[in-house]
mmCIF file of C-alpha atoms and ligand atoms in Angstrom:
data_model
loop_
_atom_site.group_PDB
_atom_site.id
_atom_site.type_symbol
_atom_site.label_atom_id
_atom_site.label_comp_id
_atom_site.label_asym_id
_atom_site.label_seq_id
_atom_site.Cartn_x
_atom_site.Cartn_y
_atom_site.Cartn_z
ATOM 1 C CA UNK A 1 17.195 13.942 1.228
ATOM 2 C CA UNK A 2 18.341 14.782 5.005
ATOM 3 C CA UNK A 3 16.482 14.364 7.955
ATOM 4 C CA UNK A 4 14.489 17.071 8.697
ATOM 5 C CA UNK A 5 14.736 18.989 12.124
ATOM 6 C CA UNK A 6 11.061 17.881 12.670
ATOM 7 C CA UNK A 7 11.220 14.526 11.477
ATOM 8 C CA UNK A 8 11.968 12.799 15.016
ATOM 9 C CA UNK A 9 9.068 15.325 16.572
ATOM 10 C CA UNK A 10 6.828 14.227 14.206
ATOM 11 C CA UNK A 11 8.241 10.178 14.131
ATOM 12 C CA UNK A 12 7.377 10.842 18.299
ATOM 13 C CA UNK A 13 3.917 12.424 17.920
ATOM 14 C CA UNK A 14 3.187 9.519 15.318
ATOM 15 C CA UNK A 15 4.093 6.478 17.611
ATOM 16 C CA UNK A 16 1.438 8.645 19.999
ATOM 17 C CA UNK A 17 -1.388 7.702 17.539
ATOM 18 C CA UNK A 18 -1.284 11.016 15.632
ATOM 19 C CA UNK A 19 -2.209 11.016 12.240
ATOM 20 C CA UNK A 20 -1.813 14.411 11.229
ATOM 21 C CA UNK A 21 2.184 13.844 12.733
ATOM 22 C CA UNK A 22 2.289 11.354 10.570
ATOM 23 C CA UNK A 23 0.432 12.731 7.138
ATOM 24 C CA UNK A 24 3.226 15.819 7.918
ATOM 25 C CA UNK A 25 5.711 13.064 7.227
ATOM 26 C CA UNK A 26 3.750 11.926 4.220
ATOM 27 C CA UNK A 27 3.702 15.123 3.080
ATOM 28 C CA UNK A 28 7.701 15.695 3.240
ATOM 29 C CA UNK A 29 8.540 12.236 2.153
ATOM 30 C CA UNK A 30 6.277 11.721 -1.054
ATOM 31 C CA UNK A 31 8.756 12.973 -3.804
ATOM 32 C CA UNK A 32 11.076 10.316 -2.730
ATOM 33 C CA UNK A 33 9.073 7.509 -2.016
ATOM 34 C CA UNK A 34 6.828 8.422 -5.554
ATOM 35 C CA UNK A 35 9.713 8.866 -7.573
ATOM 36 C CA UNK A 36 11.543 5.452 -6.037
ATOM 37 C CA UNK A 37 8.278 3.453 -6.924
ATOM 38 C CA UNK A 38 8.096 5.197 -10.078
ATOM 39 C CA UNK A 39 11.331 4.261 -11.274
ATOM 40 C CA UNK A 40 10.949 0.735 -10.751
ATOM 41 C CA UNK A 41 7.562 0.229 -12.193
ATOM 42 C CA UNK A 42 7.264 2.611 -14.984
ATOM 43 C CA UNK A 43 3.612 3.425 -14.305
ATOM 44 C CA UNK A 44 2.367 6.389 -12.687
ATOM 45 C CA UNK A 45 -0.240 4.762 -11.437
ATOM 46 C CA UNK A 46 0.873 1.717 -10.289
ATOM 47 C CA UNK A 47 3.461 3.660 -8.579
ATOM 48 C CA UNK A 48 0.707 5.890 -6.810
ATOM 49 C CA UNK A 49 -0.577 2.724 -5.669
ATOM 50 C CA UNK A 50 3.132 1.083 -4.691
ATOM 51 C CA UNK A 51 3.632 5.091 -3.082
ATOM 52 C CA UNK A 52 0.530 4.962 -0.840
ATOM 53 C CA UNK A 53 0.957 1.120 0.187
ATOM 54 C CA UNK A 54 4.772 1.893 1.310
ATOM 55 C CA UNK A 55 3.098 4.776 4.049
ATOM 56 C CA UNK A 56 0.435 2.557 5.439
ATOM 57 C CA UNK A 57 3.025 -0.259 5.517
ATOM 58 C CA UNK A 58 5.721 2.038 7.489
ATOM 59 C CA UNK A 59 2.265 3.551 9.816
ATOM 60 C CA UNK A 60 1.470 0.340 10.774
ATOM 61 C CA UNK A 61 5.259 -0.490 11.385
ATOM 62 C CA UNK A 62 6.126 2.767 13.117
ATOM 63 C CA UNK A 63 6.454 1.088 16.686
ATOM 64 C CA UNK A 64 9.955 -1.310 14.782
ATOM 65 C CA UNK A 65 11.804 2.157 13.347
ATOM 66 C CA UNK A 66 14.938 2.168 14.600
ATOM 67 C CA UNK A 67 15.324 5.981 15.223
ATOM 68 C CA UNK A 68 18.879 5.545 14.699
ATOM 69 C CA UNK A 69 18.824 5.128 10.999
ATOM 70 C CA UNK A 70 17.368 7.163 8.994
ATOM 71 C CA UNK A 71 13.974 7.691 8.338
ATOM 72 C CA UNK A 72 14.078 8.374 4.689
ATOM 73 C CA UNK A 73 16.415 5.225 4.173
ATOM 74 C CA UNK A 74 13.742 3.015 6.413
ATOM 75 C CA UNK A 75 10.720 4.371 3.927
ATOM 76 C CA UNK A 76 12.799 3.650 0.585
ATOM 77 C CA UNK A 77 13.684 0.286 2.091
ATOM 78 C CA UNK A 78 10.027 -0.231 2.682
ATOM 79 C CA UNK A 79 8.960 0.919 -0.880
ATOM 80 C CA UNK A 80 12.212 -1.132 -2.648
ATOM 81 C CA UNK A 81 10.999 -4.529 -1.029
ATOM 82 C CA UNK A 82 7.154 -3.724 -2.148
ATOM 83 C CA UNK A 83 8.346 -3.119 -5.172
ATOM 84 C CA UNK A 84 10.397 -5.910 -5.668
ATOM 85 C CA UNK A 85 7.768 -7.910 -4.733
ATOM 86 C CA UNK A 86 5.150 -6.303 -7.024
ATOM 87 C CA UNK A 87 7.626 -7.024 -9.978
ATOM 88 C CA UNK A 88 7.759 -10.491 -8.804
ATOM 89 C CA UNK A 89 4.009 -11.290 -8.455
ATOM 90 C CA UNK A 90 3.696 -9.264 -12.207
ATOM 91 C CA UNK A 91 5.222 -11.940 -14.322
ATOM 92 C CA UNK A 92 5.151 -9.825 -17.202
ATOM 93 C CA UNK A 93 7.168 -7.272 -18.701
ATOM 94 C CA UNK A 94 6.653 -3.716 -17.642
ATOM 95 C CA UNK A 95 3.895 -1.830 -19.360
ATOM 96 C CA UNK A 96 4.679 1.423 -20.437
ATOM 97 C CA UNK A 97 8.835 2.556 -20.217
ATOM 98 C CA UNK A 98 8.098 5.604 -22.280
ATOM 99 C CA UNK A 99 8.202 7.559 -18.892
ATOM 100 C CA UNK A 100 10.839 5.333 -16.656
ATOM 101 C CA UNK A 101 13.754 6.663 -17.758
ATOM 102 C CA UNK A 102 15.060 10.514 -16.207
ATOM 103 C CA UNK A 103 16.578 11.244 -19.656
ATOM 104 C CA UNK A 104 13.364 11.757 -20.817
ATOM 105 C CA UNK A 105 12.637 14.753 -18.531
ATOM 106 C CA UNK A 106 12.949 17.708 -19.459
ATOM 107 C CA UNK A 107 16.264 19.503 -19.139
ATOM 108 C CA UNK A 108 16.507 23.108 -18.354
ATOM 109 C CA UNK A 109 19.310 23.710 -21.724
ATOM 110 C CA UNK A 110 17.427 22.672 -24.120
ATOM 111 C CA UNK A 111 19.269 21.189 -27.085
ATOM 112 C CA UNK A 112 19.019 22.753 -30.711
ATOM 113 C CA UNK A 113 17.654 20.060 -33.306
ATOM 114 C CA UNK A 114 20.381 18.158 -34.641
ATOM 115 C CA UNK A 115 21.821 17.757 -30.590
ATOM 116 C CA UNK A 116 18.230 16.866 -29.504
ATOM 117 C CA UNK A 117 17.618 14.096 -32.062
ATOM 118 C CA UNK A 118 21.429 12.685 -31.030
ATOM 119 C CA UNK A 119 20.222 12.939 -27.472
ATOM 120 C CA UNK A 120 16.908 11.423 -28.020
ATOM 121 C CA UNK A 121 18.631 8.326 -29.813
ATOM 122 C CA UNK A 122 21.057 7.842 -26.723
ATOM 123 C CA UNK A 123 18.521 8.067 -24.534
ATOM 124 C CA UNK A 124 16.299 5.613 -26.383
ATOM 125 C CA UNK A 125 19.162 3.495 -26.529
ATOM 126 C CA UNK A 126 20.008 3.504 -22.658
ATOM 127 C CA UNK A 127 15.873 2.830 -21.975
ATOM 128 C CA UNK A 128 16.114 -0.384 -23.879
ATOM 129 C CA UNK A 129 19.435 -1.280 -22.222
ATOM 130 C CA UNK A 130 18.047 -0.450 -18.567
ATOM 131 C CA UNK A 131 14.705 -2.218 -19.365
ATOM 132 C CA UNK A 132 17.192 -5.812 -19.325
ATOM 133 C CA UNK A 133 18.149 -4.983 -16.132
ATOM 134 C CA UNK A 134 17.320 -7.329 -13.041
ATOM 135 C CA UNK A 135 14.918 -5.970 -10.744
ATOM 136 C CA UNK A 136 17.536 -5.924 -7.567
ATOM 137 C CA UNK A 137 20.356 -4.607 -9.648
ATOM 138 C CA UNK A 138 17.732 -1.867 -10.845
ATOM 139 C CA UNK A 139 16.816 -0.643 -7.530
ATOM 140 C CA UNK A 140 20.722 -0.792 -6.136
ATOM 141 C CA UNK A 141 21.548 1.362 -8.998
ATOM 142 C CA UNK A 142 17.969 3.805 -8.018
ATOM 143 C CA UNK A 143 19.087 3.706 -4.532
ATOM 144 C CA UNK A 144 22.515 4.802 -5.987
ATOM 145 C CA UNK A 145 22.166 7.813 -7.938
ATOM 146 C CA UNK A 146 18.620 9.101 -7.552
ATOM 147 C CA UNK A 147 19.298 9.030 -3.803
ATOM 148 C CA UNK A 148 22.924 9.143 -3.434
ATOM 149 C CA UNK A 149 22.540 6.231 -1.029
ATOM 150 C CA UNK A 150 26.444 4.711 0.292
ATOM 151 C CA UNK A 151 26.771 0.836 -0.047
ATOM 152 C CA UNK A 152 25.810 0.911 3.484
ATOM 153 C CA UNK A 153 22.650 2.462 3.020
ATOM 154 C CA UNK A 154 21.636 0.344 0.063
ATOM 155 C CA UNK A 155 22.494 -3.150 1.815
ATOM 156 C CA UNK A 156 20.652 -2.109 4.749
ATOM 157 C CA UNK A 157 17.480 -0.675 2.505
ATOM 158 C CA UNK A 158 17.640 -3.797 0.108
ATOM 159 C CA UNK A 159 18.835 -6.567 3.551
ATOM 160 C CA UNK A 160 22.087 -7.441 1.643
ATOM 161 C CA UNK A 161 25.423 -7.155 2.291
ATOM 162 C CA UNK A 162 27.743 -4.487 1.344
ATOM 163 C CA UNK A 163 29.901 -6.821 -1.283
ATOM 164 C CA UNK A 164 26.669 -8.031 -2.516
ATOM 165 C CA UNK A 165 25.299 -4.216 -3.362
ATOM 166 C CA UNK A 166 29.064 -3.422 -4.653
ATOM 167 C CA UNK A 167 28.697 -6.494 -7.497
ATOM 168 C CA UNK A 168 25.360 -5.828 -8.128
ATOM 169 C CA UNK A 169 26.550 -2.273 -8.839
ATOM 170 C CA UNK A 170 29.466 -3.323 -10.657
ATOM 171 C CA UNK A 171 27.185 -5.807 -13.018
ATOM 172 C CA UNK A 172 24.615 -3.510 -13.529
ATOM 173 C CA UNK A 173 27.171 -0.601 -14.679
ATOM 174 C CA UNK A 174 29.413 -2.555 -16.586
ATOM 175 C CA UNK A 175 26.484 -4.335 -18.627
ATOM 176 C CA UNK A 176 24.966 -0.697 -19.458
ATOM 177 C CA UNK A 177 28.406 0.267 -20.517
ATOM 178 C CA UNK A 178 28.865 -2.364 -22.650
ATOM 179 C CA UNK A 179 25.445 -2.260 -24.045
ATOM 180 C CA UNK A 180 25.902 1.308 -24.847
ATOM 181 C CA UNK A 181 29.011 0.374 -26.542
ATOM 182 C CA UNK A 182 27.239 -1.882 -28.577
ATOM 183 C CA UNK A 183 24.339 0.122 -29.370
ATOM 184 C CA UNK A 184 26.970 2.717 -30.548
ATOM 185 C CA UNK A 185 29.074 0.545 -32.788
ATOM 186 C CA UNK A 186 26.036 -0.743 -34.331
ATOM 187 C CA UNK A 187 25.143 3.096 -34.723
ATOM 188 C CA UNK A 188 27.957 3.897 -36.221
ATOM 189 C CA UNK A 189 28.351 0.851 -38.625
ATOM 190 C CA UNK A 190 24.878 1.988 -40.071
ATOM 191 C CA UNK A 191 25.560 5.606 -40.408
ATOM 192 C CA UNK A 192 28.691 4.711 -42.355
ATOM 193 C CA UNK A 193 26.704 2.762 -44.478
ATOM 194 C CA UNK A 194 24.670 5.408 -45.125
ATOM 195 C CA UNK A 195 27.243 7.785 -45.774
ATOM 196 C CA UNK A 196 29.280 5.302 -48.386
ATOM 197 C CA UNK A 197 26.121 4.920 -50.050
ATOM 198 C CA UNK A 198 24.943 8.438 -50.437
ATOM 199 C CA UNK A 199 28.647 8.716 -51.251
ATOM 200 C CA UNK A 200 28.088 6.138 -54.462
ATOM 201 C CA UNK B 1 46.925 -6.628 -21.136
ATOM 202 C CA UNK B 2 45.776 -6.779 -17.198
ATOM 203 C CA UNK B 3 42.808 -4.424 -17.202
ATOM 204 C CA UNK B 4 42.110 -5.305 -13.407
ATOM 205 C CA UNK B 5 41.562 -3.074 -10.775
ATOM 206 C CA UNK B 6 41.334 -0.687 -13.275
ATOM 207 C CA UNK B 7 37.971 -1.865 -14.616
ATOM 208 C CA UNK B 8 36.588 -1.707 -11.459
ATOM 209 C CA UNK B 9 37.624 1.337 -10.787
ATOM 210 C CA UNK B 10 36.219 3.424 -13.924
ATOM 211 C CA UNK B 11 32.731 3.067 -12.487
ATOM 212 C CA UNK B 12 34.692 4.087 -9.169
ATOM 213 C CA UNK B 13 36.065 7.375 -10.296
ATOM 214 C CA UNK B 14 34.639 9.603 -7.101
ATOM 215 C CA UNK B 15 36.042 7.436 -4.357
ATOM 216 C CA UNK B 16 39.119 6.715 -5.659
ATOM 217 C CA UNK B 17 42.217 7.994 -3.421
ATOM 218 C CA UNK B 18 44.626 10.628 -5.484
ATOM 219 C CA UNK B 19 46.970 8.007 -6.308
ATOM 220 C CA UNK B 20 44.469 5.208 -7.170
ATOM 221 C CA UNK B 21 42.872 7.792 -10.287
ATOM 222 C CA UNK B 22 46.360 8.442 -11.525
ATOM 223 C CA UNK B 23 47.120 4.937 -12.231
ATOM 224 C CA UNK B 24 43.565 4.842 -13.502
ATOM 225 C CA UNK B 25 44.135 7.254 -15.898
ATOM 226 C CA UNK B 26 47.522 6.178 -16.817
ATOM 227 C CA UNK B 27 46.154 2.921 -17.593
ATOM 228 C CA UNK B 28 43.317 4.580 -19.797
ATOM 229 C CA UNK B 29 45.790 6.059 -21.971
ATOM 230 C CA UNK B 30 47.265 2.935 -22.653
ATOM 231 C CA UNK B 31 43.921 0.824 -22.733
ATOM 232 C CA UNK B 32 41.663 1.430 -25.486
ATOM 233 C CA UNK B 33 39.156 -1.232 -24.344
ATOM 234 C CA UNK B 34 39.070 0.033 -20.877
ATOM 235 C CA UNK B 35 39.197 3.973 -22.419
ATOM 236 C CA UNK B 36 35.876 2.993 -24.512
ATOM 237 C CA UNK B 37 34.271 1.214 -21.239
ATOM 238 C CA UNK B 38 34.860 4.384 -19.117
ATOM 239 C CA UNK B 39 33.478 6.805 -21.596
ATOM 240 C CA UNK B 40 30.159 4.851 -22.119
ATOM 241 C CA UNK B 41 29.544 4.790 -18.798
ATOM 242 C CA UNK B 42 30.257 8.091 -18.247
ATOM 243 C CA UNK B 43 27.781 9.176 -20.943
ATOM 244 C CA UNK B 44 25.106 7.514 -19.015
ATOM 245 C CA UNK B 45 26.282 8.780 -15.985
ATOM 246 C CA UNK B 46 25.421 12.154 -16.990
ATOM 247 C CA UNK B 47 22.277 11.195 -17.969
ATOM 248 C CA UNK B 48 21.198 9.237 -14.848
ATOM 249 C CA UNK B 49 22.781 12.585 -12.846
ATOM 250 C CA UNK B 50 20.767 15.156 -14.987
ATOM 251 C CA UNK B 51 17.597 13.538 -13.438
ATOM 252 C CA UNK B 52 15.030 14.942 -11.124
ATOM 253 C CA UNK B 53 12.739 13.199 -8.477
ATOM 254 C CA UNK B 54 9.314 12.665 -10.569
ATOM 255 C CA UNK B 55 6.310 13.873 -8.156
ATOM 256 C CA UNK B 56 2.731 12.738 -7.650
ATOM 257 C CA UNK B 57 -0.304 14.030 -8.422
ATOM 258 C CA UNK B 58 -1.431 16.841 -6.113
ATOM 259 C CA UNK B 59 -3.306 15.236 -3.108
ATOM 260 C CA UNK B 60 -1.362 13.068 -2.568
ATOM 261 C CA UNK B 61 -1.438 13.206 1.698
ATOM 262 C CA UNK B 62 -5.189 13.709 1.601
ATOM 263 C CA UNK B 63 -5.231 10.489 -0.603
ATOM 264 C CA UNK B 64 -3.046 8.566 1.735
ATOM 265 C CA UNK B 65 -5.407 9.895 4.628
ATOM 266 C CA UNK B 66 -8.866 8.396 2.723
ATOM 267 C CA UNK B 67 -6.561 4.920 2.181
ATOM 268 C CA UNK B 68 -5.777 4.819 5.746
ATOM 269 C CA UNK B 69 -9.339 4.953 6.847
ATOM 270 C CA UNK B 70 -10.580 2.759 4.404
ATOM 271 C CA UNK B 71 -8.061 0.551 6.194
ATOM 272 C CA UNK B 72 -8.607 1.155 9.500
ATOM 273 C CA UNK B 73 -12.492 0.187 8.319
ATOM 274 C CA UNK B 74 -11.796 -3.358 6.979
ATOM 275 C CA UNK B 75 -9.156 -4.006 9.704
ATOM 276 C CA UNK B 76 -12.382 -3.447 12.016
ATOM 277 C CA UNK B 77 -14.856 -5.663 9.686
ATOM 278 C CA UNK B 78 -12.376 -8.208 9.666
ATOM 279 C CA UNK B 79 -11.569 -8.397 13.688
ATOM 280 C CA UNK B 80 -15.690 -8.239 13.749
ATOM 281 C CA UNK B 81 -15.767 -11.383 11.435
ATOM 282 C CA UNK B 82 -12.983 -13.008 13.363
ATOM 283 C CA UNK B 83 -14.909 -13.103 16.741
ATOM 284 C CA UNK B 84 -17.664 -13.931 15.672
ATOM 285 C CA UNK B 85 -16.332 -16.758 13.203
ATOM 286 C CA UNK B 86 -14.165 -17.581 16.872
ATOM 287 C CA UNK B 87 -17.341 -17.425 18.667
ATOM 288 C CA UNK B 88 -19.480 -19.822 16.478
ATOM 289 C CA UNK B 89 -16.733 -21.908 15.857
ATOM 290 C CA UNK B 90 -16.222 -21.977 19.951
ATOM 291 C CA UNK B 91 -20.247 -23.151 20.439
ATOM 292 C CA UNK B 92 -19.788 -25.673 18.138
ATOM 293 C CA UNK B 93 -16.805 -27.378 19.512
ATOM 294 C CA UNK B 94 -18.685 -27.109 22.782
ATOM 295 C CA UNK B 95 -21.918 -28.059 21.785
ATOM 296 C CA UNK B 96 -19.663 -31.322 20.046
ATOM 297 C CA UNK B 97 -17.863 -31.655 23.908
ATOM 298 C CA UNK B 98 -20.950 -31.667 26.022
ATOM 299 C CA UNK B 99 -23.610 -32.482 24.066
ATOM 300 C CA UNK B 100 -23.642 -35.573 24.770
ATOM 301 C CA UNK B 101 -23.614 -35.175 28.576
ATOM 302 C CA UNK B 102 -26.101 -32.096 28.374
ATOM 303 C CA UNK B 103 -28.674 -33.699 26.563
ATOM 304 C CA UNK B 104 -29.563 -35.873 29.280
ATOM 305 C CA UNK B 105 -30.081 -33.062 31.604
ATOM 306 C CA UNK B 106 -32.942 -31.195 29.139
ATOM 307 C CA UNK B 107 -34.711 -34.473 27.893
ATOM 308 C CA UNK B 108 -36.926 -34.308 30.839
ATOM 309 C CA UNK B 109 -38.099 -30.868 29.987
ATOM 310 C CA UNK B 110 -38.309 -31.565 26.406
ATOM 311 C CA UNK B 111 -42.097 -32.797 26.262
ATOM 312 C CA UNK B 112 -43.431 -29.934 28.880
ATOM 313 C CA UNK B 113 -41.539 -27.118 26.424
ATOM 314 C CA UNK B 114 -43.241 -28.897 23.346
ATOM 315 C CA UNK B 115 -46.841 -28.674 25.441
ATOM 316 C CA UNK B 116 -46.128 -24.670 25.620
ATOM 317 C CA UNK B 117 -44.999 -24.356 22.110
ATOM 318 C CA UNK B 118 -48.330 -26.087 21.011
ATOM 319 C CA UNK B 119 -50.502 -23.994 23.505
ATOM 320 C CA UNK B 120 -48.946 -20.549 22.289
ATOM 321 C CA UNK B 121 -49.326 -21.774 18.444
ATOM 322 C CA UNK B 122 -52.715 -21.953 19.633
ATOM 323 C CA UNK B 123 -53.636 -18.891 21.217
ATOM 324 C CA UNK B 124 -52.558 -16.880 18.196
ATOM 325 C CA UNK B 125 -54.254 -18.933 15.701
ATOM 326 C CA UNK B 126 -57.492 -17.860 17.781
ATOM 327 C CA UNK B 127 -56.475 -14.388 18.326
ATOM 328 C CA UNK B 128 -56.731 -14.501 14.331
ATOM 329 C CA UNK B 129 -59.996 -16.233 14.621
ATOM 330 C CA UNK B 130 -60.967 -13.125 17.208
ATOM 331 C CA UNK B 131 -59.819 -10.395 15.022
ATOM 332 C CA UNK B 132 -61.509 -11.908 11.806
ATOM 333 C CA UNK B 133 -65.035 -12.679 13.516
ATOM 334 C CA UNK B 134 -64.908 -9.017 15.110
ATOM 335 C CA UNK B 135 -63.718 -7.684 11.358
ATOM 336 C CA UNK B 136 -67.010 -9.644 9.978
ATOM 337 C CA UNK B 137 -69.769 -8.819 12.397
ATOM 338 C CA UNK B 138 -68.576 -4.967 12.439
ATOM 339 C CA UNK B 139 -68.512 -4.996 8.610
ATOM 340 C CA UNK B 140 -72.098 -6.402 9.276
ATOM 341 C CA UNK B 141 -73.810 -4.164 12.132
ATOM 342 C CA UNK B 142 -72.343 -0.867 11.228
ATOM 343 C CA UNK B 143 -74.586 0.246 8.730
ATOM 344 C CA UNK B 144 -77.566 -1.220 11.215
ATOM 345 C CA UNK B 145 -76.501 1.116 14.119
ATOM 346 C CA UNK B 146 -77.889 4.610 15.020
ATOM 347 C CA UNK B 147 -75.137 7.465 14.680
ATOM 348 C CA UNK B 148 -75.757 7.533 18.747
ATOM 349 C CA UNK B 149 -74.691 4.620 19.652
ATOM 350 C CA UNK B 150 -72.037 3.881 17.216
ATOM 351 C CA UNK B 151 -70.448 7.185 19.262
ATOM 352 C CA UNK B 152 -72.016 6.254 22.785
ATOM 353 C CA UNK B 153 -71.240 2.808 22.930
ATOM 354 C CA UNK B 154 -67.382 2.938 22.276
ATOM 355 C CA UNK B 155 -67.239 5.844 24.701
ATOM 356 C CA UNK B 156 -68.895 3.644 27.852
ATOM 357 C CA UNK B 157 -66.776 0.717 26.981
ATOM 358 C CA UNK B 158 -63.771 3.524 27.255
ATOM 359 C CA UNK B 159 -64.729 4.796 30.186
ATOM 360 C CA UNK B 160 -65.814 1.431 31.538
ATOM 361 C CA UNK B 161 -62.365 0.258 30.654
ATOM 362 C CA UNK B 162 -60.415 2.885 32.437
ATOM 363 C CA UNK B 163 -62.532 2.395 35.976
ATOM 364 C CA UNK B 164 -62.223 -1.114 35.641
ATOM 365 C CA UNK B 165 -57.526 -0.352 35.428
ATOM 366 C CA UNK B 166 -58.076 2.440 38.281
ATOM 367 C CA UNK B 167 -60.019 0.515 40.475
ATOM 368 C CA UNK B 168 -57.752 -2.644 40.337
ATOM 369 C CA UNK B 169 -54.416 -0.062 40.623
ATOM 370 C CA UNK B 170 -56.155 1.194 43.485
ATOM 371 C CA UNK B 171 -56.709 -2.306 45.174
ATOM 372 C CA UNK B 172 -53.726 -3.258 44.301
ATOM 373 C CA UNK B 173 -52.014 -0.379 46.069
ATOM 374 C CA UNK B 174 -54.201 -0.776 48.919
ATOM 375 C CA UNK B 175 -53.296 -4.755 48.987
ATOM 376 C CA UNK B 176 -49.286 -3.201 49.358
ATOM 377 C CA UNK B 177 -50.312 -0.858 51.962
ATOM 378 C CA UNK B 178 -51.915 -3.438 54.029
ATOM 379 C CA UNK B 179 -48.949 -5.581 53.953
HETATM 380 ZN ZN1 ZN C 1 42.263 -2.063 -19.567
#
């Protein structure tokens, strides 16, 4: 997610007072900002709501962008902090994770049966290890690979250092690792269970 | 066995320099704890990779266009509420300043402005009076009047009416003139 050629036209005409500049913006920029929100809440509409509050909070902050960085970074920074602070003020453990997780999605090669029931259990597995996760090592790891965001990027979207975003990284990847690992021992202790006993 | 840098640098793989992965990988060959690490992660890897950006609901600008009027709205309500909560709260501490050396300055006045609030009570209690006697002698008479005068006698007092304003525009004009 590049700047656009018409991004800094548009940024301009929108510090003028020009709405429709700026709903062009909203326009290109929803996806991101939507799917960011998304991610860390786990409800469509609660993210719609986290997705609209993010624009109006970057409109009314238009005149501090720094038109050095980059625009999409400064509206994911915007929406990780609301976030944050949403998940914060909840109290209470997310809702609905059916539809957090990408694995979920549809893929375009579409497994046969046996594959997409092996599939579906990894995924499940990986939902319930994710769901553990801290809310700022979730967003670091967002940041990371939904937006292929460098250390740089994150600390300055998230107002942490670099070493800070590289252990938060480095936590959050080797816990789902070794929750996986887990998860898969356990997996495999039961199916050999299963398969002594059908053996008997 | 010393599994460090080398467990750091599984989750690492893509910026690793060319010599940095070969020891990585000569290590994993050797490490079976380190081996298992780097192939769960890289199973959810994949997965986290294999994911696209989830949309909105179509609408979503126009939507963000009705939120920022709504918000433009009660940004205005509020500044509305704020001067005039500034305002009152601005008479008040006045009001609590000088009061105390005002009020000598409108005690004089106070009896003469309680004369004229007493005198204008009065003249609309008797314009009621006026209006009800009129109501109850009309009510009476009407039926005792000829169909000629009941039209005749509002049409002098009409015409009566509008010499008596001409004539005192005129001599009022004339008064100007004069002057
Ligand atoms: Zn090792």
């Amino acid at each position: 997610m590049g700047e656009r050629a018409n991004d800094s036209e548009w940024i301009h005409r929108a510090k003028q007072g020009d709405d429709d500049a700026f709903a062009k913006l909203v326009e290109v920029y929803q996806v991101p900002v939507f799917n960011l929100c998304y991610r860390m809440l786990g409800n469509p509409s609660e993210a719609e709501d986290a997705a609209q509050e993010t624009f109006l909070r970057a409109y009314r902050g238009l005149s501090r962008y720094d038109p050095k960085r980059r625009f999409a970074t400064w509206l994911l920074s915007i929406a990780s902090h609301h976030c944050i602070d949403r998940l914060r003020r909840r109290r209470y453990p997310i809702q609905s994770l059916d539809e957090l997780l990408p694995w979920q999605q549809k893929s375009d090669d579409t497994p046969g049966p046996e594959a997409a029931l092996t599939v579906k259990e990894e995924q499940e597995t990986v939902r319930e290890i994710l769901e553990h996760l801290g809310d700022q090592d979730r967003v670091a790891l967002i940041l990371r690979y939904w937006y292929d965001l460098s250390y740089e990027e994150i600390a300055q979207c998230l107002s942490i250092s670099v070493s800070a975003v590289k252990s938060r990284l480095h936590r959050s990847r080797r816990y789902l690792a070794e929750q996986w690992m887990v998860r898969k021992s356990v997996a495999v202790g039961a199916s050999g269970r299963c398969d002594e006993a059908s053996a008997l | 066995m010393k599994h460090q840098p080398y467990e750091f640098w599984l989750f690492e793989r893509k910026t690793l320099s060319s010599d940095e992965a070969r020891d990585l990988e000569d290590h994993l060959t050797t490490c079976d704890n380190c081996r298992a690490l780097a192939n769960a992660w890289t199973n959810i890897e994949d997965q986290i990779l294999s994911a696209s950006l989830v949309a909105p609901l179509p609408g979503f600008t126009q939507r963000w266009r009705s939120r920022l009027a709504d918000h433009r709205r009660r940004t205005h309500q509020r500044q509305m509420s704020a001067v005039l909560f500034t305002t009152a709260l601005g008479l008040v501490g006045l009001a609590f300043l000088f009061g105390t050396e005002l009020l000598p300055l409108f005690q004089p006045a106070i009896p003469t402005l309680m004369v004229w609030g007493s005198k204008v009570a009065n003249l609309v209690a008797n314009l009621h009076l006026f209006r009800m006697i009129m109501g109850i002698l009309l009510d009476a008479s009407i039926d005792s009047i000829p169909l000629v005068y009941r039209v005749s006698l509002p049409l002098s007092l009409a015409g009566l009416a509008t010499l008596w304003v001409v004539s005192i525009n005129r001599f009022r004009y004339r008064r100007i003139r004069k002057e």
